[in-house]
Coordinates of C-alpha atoms and ligand atoms in Angstrom, one line a residue:
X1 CA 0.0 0.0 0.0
X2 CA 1.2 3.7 0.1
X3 CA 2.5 3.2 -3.1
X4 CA 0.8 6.7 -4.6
X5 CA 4.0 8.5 -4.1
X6 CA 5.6 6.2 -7.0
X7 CA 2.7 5.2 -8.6
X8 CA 0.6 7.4 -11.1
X9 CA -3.5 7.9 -11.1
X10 CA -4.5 5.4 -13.9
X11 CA -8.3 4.6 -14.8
X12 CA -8.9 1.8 -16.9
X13 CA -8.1 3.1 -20.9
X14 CA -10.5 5.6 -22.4
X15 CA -11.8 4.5 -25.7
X16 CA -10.9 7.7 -28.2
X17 CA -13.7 10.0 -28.4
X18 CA -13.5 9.7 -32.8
X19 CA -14.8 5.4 -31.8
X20 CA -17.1 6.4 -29.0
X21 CA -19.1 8.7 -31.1
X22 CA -19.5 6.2 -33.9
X23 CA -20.8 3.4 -31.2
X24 CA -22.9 2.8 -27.6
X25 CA -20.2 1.1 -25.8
X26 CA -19.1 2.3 -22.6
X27 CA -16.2 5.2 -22.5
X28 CA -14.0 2.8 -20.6
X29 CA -12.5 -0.6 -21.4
X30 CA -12.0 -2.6 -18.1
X31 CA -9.0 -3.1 -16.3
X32 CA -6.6 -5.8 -16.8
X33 CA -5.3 -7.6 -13.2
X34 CA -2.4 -5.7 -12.7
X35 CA -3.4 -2.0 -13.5
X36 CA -6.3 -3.0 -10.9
X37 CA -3.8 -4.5 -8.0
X38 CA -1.3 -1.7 -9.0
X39 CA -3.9 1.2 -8.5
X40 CA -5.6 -0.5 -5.6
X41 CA -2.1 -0.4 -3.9
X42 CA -2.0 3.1 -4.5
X43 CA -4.0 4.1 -1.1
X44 CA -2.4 5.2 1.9
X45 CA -5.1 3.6 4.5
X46 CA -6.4 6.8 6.0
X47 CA -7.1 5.7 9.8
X48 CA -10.4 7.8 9.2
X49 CA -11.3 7.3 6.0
X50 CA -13.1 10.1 3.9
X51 CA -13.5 8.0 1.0
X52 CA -15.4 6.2 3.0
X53 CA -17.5 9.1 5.3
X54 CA -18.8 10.2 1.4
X55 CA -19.8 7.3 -0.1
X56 CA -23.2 7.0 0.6
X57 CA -23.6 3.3 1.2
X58 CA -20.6 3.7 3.5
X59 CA -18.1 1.4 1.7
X60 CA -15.5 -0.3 3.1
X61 CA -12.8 1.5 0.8
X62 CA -9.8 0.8 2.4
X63 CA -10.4 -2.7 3.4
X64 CA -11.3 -3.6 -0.2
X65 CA -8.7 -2.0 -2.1
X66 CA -5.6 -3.3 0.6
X67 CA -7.2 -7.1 -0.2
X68 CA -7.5 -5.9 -4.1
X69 CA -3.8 -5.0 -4.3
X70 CA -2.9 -8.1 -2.4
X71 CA -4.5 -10.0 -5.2
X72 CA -7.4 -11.7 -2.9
X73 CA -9.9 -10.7 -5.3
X74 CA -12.7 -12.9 -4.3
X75 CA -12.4 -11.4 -0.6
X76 CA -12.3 -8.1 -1.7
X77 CA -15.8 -8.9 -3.3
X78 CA -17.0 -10.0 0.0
X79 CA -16.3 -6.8 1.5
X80 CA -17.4 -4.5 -1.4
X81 CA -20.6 -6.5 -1.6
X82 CA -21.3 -6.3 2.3
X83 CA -22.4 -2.7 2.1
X84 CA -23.7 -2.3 -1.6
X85 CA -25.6 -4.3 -3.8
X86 CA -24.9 -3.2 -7.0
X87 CA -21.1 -2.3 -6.4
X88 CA -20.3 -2.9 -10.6
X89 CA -23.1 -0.2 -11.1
X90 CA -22.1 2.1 -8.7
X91 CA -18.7 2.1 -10.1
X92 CA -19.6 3.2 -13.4
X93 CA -21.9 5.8 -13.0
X94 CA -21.2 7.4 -9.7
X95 CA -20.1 11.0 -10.1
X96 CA -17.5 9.8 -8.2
X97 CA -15.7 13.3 -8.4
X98 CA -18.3 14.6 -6.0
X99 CA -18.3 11.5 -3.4
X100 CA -15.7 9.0 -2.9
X101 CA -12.9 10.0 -5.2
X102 CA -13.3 14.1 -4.5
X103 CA -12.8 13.3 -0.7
X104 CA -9.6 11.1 -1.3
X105 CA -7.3 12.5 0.9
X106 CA -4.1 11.4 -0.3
X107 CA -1.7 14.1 -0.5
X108 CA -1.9 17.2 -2.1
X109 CA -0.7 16.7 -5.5
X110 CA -1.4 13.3 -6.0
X111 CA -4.5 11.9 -7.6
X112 CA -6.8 10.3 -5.8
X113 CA -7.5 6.6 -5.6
X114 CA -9.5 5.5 -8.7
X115 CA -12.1 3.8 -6.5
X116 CA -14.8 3.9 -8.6
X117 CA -12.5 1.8 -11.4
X118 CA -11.6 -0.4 -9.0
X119 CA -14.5 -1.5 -7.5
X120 CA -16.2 -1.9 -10.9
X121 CA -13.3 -4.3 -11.6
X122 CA -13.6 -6.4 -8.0
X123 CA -17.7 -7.3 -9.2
X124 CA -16.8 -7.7 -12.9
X125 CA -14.1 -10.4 -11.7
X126 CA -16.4 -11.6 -9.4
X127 CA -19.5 -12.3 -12.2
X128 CA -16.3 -13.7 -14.3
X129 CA -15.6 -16.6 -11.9
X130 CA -18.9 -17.3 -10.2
X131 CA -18.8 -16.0 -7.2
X132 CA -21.7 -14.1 -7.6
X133 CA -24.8 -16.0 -6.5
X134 CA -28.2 -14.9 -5.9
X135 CA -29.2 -15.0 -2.5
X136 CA -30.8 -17.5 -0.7
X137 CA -32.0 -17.3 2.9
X138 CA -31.8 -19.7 5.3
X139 CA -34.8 -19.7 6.2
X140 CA -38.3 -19.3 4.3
X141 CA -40.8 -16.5 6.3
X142 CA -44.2 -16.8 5.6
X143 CA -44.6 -12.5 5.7
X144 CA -44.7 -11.2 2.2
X145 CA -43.6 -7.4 1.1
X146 CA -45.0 -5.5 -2.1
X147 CA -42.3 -3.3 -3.4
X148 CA -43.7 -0.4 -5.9
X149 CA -40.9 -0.2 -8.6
X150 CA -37.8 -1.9 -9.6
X151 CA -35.1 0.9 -9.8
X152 CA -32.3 0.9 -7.8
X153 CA -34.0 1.6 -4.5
X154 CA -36.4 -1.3 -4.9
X155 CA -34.0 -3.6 -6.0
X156 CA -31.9 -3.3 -3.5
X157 CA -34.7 -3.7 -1.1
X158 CA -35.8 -6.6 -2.6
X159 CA -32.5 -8.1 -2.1
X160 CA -32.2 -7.6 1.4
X161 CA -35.7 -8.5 2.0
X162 CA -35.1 -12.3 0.1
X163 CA -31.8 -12.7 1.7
X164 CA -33.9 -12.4 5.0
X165 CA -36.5 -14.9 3.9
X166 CA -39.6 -12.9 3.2
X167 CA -42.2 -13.3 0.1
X168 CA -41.0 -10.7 -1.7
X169 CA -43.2 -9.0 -5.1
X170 CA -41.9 -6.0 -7.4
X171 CA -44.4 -4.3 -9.0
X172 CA -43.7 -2.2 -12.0
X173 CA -45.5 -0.3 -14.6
X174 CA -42.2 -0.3 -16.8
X175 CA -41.5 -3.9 -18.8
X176 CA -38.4 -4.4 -17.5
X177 CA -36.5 -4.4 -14.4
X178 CA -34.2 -1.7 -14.1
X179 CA -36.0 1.9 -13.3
X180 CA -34.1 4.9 -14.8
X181 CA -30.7 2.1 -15.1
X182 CA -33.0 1.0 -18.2
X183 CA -34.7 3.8 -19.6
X184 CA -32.8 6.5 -18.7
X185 CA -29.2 6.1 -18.4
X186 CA -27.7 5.3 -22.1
X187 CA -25.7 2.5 -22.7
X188 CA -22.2 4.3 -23.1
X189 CA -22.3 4.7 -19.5
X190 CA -24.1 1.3 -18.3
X191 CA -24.4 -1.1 -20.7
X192 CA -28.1 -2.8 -20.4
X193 CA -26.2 -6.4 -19.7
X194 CA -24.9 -5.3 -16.7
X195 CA -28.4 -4.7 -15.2
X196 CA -30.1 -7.5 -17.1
X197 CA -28.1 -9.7 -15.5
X198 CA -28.8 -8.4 -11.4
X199 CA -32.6 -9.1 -12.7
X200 CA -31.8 -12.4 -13.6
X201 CA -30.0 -13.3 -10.0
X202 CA -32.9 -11.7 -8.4
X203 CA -35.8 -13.6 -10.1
X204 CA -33.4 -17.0 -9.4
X205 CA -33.4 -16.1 -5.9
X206 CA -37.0 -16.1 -5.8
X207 CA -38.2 -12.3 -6.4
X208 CA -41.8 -12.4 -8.3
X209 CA -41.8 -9.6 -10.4
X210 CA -45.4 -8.2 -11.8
X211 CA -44.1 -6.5 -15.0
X212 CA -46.6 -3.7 -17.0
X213 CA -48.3 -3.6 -13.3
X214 CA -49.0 -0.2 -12.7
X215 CA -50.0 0.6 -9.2
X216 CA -53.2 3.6 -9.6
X217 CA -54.1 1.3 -12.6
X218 CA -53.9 -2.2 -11.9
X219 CA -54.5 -1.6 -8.1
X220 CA -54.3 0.9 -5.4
X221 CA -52.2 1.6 -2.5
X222 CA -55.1 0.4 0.0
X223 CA -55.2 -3.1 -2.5
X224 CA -51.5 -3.7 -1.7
X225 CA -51.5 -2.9 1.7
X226 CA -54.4 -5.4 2.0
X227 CA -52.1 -8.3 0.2
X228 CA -49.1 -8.1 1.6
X229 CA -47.4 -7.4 5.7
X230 CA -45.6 -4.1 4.2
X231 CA -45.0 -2.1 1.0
X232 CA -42.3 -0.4 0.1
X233 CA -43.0 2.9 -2.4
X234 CA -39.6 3.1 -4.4
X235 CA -41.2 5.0 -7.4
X236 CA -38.9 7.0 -8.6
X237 CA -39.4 10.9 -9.7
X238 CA -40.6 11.3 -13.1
X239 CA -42.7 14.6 -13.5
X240 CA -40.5 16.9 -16.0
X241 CA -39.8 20.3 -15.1
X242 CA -41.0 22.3 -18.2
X243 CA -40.1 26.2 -19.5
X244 CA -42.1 29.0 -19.8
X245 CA -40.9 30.8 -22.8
X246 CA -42.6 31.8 -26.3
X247 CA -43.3 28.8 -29.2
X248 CA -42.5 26.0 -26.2
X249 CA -45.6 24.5 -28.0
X250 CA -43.8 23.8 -31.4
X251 CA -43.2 20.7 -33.0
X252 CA -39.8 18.8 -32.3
X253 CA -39.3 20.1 -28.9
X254 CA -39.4 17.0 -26.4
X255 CA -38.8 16.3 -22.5
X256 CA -35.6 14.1 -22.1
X257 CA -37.2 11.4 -20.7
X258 CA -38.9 10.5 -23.9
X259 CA -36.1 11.3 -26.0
X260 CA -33.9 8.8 -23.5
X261 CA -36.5 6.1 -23.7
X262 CA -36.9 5.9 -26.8
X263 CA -33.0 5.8 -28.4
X264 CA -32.7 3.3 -25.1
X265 CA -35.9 1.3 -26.6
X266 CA -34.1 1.4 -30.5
X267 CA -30.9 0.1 -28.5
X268 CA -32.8 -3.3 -26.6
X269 CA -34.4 -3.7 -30.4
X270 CA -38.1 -2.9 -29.2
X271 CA -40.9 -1.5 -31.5
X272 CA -40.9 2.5 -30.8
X273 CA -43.9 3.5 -33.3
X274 CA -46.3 4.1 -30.6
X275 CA -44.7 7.0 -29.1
X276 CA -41.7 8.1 -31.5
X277 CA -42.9 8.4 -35.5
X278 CA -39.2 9.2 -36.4
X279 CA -38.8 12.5 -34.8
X280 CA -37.2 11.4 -32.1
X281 CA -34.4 11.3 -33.5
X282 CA -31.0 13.4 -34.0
X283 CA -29.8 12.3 -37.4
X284 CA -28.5 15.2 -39.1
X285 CA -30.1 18.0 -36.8
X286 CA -29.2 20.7 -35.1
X287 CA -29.6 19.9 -31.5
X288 CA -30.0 22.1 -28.4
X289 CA -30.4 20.9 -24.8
X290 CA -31.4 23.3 -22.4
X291 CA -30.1 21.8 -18.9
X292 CA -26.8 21.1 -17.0
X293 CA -27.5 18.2 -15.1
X294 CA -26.5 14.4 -15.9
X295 CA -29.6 13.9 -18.1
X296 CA -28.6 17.2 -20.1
X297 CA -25.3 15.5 -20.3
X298 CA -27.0 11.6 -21.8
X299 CA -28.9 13.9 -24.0
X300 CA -26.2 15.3 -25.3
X301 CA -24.3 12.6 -25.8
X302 CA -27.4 10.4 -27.7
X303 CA -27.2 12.7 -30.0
X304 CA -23.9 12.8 -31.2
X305 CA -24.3 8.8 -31.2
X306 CA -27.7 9.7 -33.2
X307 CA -25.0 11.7 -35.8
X308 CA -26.4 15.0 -35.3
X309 CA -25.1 17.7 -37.0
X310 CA -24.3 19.8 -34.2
X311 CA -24.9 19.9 -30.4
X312 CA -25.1 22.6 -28.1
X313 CA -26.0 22.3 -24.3
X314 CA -27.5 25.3 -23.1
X315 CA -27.0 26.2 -19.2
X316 CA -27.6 28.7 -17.3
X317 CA -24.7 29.2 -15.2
X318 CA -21.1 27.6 -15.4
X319 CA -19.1 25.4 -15.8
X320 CA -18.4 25.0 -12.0
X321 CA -21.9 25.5 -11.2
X322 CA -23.2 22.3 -13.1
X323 CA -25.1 20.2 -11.1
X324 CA -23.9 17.0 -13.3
X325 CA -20.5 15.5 -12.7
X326 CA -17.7 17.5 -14.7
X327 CA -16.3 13.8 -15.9
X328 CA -19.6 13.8 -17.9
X329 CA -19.1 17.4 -19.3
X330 CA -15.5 16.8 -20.3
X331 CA -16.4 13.4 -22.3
X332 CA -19.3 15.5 -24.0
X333 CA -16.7 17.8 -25.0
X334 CA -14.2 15.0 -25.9
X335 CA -17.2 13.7 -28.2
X336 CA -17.7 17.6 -29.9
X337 CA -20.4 18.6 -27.9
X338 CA -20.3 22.4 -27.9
X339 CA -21.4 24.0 -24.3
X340 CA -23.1 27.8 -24.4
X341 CA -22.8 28.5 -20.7
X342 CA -24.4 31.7 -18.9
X343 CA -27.2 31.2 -21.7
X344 CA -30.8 30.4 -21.1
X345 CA -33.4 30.3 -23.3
X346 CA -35.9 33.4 -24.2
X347 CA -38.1 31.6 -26.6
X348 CA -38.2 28.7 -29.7
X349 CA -38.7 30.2 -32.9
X350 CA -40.3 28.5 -36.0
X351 CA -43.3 28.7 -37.6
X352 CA -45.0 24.6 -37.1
X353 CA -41.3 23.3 -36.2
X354 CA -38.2 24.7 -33.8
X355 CA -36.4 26.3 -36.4
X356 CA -33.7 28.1 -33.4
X357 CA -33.9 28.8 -30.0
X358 CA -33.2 32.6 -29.0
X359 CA -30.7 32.9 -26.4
X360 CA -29.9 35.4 -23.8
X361 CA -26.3 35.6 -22.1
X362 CA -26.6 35.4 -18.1
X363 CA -24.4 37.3 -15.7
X364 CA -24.9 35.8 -12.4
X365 CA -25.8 37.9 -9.5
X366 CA -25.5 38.1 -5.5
X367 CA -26.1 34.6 -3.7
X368 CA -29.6 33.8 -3.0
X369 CA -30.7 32.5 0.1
X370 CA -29.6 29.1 -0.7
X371 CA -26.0 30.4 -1.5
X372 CA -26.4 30.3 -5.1
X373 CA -25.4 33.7 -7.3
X374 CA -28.5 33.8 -9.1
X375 CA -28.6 34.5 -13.0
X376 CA -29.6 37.5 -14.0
X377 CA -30.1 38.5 -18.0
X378 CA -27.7 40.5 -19.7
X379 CA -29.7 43.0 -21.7
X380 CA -29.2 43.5 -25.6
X381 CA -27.4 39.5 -25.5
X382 CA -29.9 37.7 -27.4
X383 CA -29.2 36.0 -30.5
X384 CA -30.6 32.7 -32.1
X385 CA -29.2 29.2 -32.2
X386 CA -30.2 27.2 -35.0
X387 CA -32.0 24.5 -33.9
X388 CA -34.2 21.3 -35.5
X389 CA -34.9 19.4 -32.3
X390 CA -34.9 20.5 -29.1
X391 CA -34.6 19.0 -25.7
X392 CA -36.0 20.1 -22.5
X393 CA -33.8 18.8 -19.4
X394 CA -34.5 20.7 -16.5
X395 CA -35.1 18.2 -13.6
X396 CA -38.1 16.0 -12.4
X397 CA -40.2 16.2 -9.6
X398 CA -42.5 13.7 -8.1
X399 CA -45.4 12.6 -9.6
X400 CA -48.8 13.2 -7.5
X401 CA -48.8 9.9 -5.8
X402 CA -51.7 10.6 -3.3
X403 CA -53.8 11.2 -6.9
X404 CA -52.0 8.6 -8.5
X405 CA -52.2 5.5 -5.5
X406 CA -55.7 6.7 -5.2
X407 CA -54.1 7.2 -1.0
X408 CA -55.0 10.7 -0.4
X409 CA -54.2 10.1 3.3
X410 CA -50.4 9.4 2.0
X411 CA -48.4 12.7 3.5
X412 CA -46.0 14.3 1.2
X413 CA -43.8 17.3 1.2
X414 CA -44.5 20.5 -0.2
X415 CA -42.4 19.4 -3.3
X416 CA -44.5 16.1 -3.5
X417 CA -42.3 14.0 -2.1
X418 CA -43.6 11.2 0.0
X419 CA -42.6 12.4 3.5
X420 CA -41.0 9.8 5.9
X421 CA -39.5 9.0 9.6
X422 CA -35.9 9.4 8.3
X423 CA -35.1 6.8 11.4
X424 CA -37.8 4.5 10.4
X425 CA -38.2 4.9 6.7
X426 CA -41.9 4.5 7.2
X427 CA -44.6 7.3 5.6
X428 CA -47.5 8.2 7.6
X429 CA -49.4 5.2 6.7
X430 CA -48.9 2.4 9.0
X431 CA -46.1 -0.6 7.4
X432 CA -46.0 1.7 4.2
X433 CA -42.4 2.4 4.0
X434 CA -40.5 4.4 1.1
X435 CA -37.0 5.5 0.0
X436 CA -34.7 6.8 -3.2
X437 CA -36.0 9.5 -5.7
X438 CA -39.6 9.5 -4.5
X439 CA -38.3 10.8 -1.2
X440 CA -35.4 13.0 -1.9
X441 CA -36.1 14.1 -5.4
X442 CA -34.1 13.6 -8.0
X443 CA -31.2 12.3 -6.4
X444 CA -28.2 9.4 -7.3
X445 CA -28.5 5.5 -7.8
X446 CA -26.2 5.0 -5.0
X447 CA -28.8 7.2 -2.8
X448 CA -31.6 5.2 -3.5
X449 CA -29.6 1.6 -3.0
X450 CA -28.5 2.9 0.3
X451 CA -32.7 3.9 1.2
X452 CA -33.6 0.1 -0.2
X453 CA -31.2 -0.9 2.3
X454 CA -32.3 1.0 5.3
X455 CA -36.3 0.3 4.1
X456 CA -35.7 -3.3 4.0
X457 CA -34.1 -3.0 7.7
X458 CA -36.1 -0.9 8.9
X459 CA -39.5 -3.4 7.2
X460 CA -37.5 -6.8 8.6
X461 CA -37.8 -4.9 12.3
X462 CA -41.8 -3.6 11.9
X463 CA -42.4 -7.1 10.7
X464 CA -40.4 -8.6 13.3
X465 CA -42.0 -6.0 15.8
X466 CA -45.6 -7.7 15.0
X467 CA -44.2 -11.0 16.7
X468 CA -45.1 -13.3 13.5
X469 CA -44.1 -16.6 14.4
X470 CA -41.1 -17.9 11.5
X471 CA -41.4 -20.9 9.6
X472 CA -38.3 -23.1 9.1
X473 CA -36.8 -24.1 5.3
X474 CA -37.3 -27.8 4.5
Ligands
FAD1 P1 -36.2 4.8 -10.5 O1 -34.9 4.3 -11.0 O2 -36.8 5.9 -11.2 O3 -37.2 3.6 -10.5 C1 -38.6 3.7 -10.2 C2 -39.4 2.6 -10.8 O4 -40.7 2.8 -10.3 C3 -39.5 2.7 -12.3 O5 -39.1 1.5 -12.9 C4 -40.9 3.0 -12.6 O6 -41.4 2.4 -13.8 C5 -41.6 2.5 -11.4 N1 -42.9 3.1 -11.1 C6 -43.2 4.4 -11.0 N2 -44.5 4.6 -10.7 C7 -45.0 3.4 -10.7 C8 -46.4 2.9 -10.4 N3 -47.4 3.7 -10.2 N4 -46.6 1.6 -10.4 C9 -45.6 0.7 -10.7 N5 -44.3 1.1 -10.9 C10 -44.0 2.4 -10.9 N6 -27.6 8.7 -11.0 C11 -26.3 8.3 -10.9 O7 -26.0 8.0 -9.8 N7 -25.5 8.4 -11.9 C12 -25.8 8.7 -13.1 O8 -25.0 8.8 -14.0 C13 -27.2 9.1 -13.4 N8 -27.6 9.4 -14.6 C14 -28.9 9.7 -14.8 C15 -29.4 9.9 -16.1 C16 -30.7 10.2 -16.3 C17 -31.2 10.4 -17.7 C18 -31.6 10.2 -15.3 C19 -33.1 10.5 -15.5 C20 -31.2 9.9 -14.0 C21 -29.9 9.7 -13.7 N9 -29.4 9.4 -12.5 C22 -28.1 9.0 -12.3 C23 -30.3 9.3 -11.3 C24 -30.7 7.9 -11.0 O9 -31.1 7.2 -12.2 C25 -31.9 7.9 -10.0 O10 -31.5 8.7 -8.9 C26 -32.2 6.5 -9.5 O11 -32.5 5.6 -10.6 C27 -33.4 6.5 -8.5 O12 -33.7 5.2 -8.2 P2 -35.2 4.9 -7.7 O13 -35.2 3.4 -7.5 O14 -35.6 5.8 -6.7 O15 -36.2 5.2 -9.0
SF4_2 FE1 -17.6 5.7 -4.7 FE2 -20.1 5.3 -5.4 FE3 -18.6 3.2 -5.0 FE4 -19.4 4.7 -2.9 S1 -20.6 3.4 -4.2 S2 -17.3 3.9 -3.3 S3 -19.4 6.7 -3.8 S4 -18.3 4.7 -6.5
SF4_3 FE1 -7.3 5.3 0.6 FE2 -8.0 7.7 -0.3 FE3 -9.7 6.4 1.1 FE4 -7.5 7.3 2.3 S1 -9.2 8.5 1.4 S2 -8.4 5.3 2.6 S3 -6.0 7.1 0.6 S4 -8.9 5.8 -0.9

């Protein structure tokens, strides 16, 4: 260990940006053995670990690098997989820049640890040789738990829930399993495979999943509560924040989500005619996304992949104001993406379809209350951006669940998230539980696996609590 003083920063190799544009592979190839063990030896084993303090999951850094670098790979997986249950997904898309890595605390000018690369490469090994099985309790409990949606903060609840025994059932209005690691986040940065196959380990280890079920639809709130000894709502946030500014209404101007879903749908080979008839689509166009955060960035970089003609993300503020992770920004550059910063958008122009989008240049102001300068218009800037397609990425909020679960007695917060006991996960409604994006907002997968975590602790006590006798595995 110790060895960053000799030993450079090295992340697994970065595919050029000239092949990356031409295909949907992911940006980085993996590493081979020795890179890993050689970078892995590169930490200094911090007695108190901030790698560790900002990961969100709480990750046993040190411990797994120091048994990575002593080559006992299959060990180190033990650890990593102790505290995370997706530890090969976290490591790709983390914006690892603001937790883990950005909090490395090796010495001043020396790189950090690449954590995230390394404990991608400790899960991949570990789906290599076998030693990733799905989990199978030791004992069979007769309690059952419905889990509303199969992101990441469901399915890590579900997995904690089965490894403890109980009946557990994922409903999902989606057709797959996967939340926004499906339909939202592009395959350059997690390839489909990768989540394909923790749906496949979890429906071996006995996890029914109700695909296409849509809860509001197919039943209510009050239906599942009646079914099964607690629910967990892990819905995810999916309202789209839209813009108020002249011709918003013309054609070929689209949220992200849809424009996501449907190049992610083209990618898994499904039938898109029912929702895209061939406009969602860069090919050739001029694109603008207005937006700064990681969806702006997948957005951005779809359409490049789509061989637009030209792509220019419009944000507000700066470049160190982006709420997206800067590695993002400087692979969109890499891949010819240009970025209009301090712009925002005053209106679309066209006459049936976005023909430009007129800009203003922003000067940003004196901190709001929330310590944020706050953008300001500078007057006389405006000028138009040619633009055939458009894309709206500004953020999601919460759908209205109390309307949509047909639960109007389900409390949520003023920004319509469900409201819970931080210490018990639970929402107002007895043995109704709920965690990731539905409770903080728009947030990061490795937020919501931590909350499927904590729910499924926090449901495995309530049940436990009720004093239901256990039945023992034959
Ligand atoms: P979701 O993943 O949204 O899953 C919720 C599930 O609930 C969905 O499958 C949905 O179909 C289902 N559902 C909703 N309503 C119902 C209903 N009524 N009945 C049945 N099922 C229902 N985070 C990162 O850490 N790194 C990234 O690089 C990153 N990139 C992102 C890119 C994009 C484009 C987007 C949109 C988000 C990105 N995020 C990223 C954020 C991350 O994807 C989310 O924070 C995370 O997926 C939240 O997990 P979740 O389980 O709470 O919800
Ligand atoms: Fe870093 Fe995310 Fe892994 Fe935690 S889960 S160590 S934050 S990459
Ligand atoms: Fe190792 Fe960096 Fe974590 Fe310290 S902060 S234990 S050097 S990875």
């Amino acid at each position: 260990m110790l060895k960053f003083v000799d030993i450079e920063a090295k992340r697994p190799d970065k595919r050029e940006a000239s092949n990356r544009r031409q295909d949907w592979d992911e940006v980085y190839t993996d590493y081979v053995s020795e890179k890993a063990i050689e970078q892995a030896s590169r930490c200094s084993q911090c007695g108190v670990p901030f790698c560790q303090i900002h990961c969100p999951v709480q990750n046993n850094i040190p411990d797994w690098l120091m048994l990575t670098a002593a080559g006992r790979l299959q060990e180190a997986y033990e650890v990593s997989s102790a505290t995370n249950n997706f530890p090969e997904i976290c490591g790709r898309i983390c914006p690892q820049d603001l937790l883990c890595e950005g909090n490395c605390v090796i010495e001043k000018g020396f790189e950090s640890v690449t954590i995230g690369s390394v404990e991608r490469y400790i899960t991949d090994t570990a789906f290599e040789n076998g030693w990733v099985k799905p989990p199978h309790p030791e004992n069979e409990r007769p309690e059952s738990v419905g889990i509303i949606g199969a992101g990441p903060g469901g399915l890590a609840a579900a997995e904690m829930l089965r490894r403890l025994g109980y009946q557990v059932h994922v409903y999902d209005r989606y057709d797959r399993v996967g939340g926004l690691l499906i339909y939202g986040i592009p395959n350059f940065k997690l390839e489909k495979s990768i989540v394909a196959r923790r749906a496949e380990l979890l429906i071996a280890a006995g996890v029914e999943f109700h695909l296409e079920f849509e809860v509001g639809r197919d039943a209510s709130l009050t239906d599942l509560r009646n079914q099964h000894d607690a629910v967990l709502i892990a819905t995810g946030a999916y309202k789209a924040r839209d813009i108020k500014v002249p011709g918003v209404g013309l054609n070929n101007i689209f949220m992200a989500m849809n424009y996501l879903t449907a190049s992610n749908r083209k990618g898994l080979g499904d039938n898109v005619s029912k929702f895209d008839d061939g406009t969602l689509n860069a090919a050739g166009k001029n694109v603008v996304v207005i937006g700064g955060g990681d969806t702006a960035m997948d957005c951005v970089r779809t359409a490049v992949r789509q061989k637009a003609k030209s792509v220019t993300c419009l944000y507000r503020r700066d470049r160190v104001n982006m709420p997206g992770s800067l590695q993002e920004v400087t692979h969109a550059e890499e891949e010819g993406v240009t970025f209009a910063w301090l712009s925002a958008p005053e209106a679309f122009v066209g006459d049936q379809s976005v023909e430009g989008v007129r800009v203003v240049h922003i000067h940003l102001g004196v901190a709001d209350a929330s310590g944020r300068q706050t953008p300001q218009p500078i007057a006389g800037s405006s000028h138009t951006l040619k633009a055939d397609l458009a894309i709206k990425a500004l953020g999601f909020d919460p759908e209205d669940l109390p309307v949509m679960f047909d639960a109007p007695e389900l409390e949520v917060t003023r920004w319509g998230t469900v409201k819970v006991d931080w210490s018990s996960m639970m929402t107002n409604l007895d043995g109704v539980f709920a965690g990731g994006d539905i409770v903080r907002g728009a947030s990061l997968v490795v937020w919501a696996i931590k909350d499927g975590r904590d729910a499924a602790a926090a449901i495995h006590r309530y049940i436990a609590a009720q004093a239901v006798p256990i039945t023992r595995a034959t």
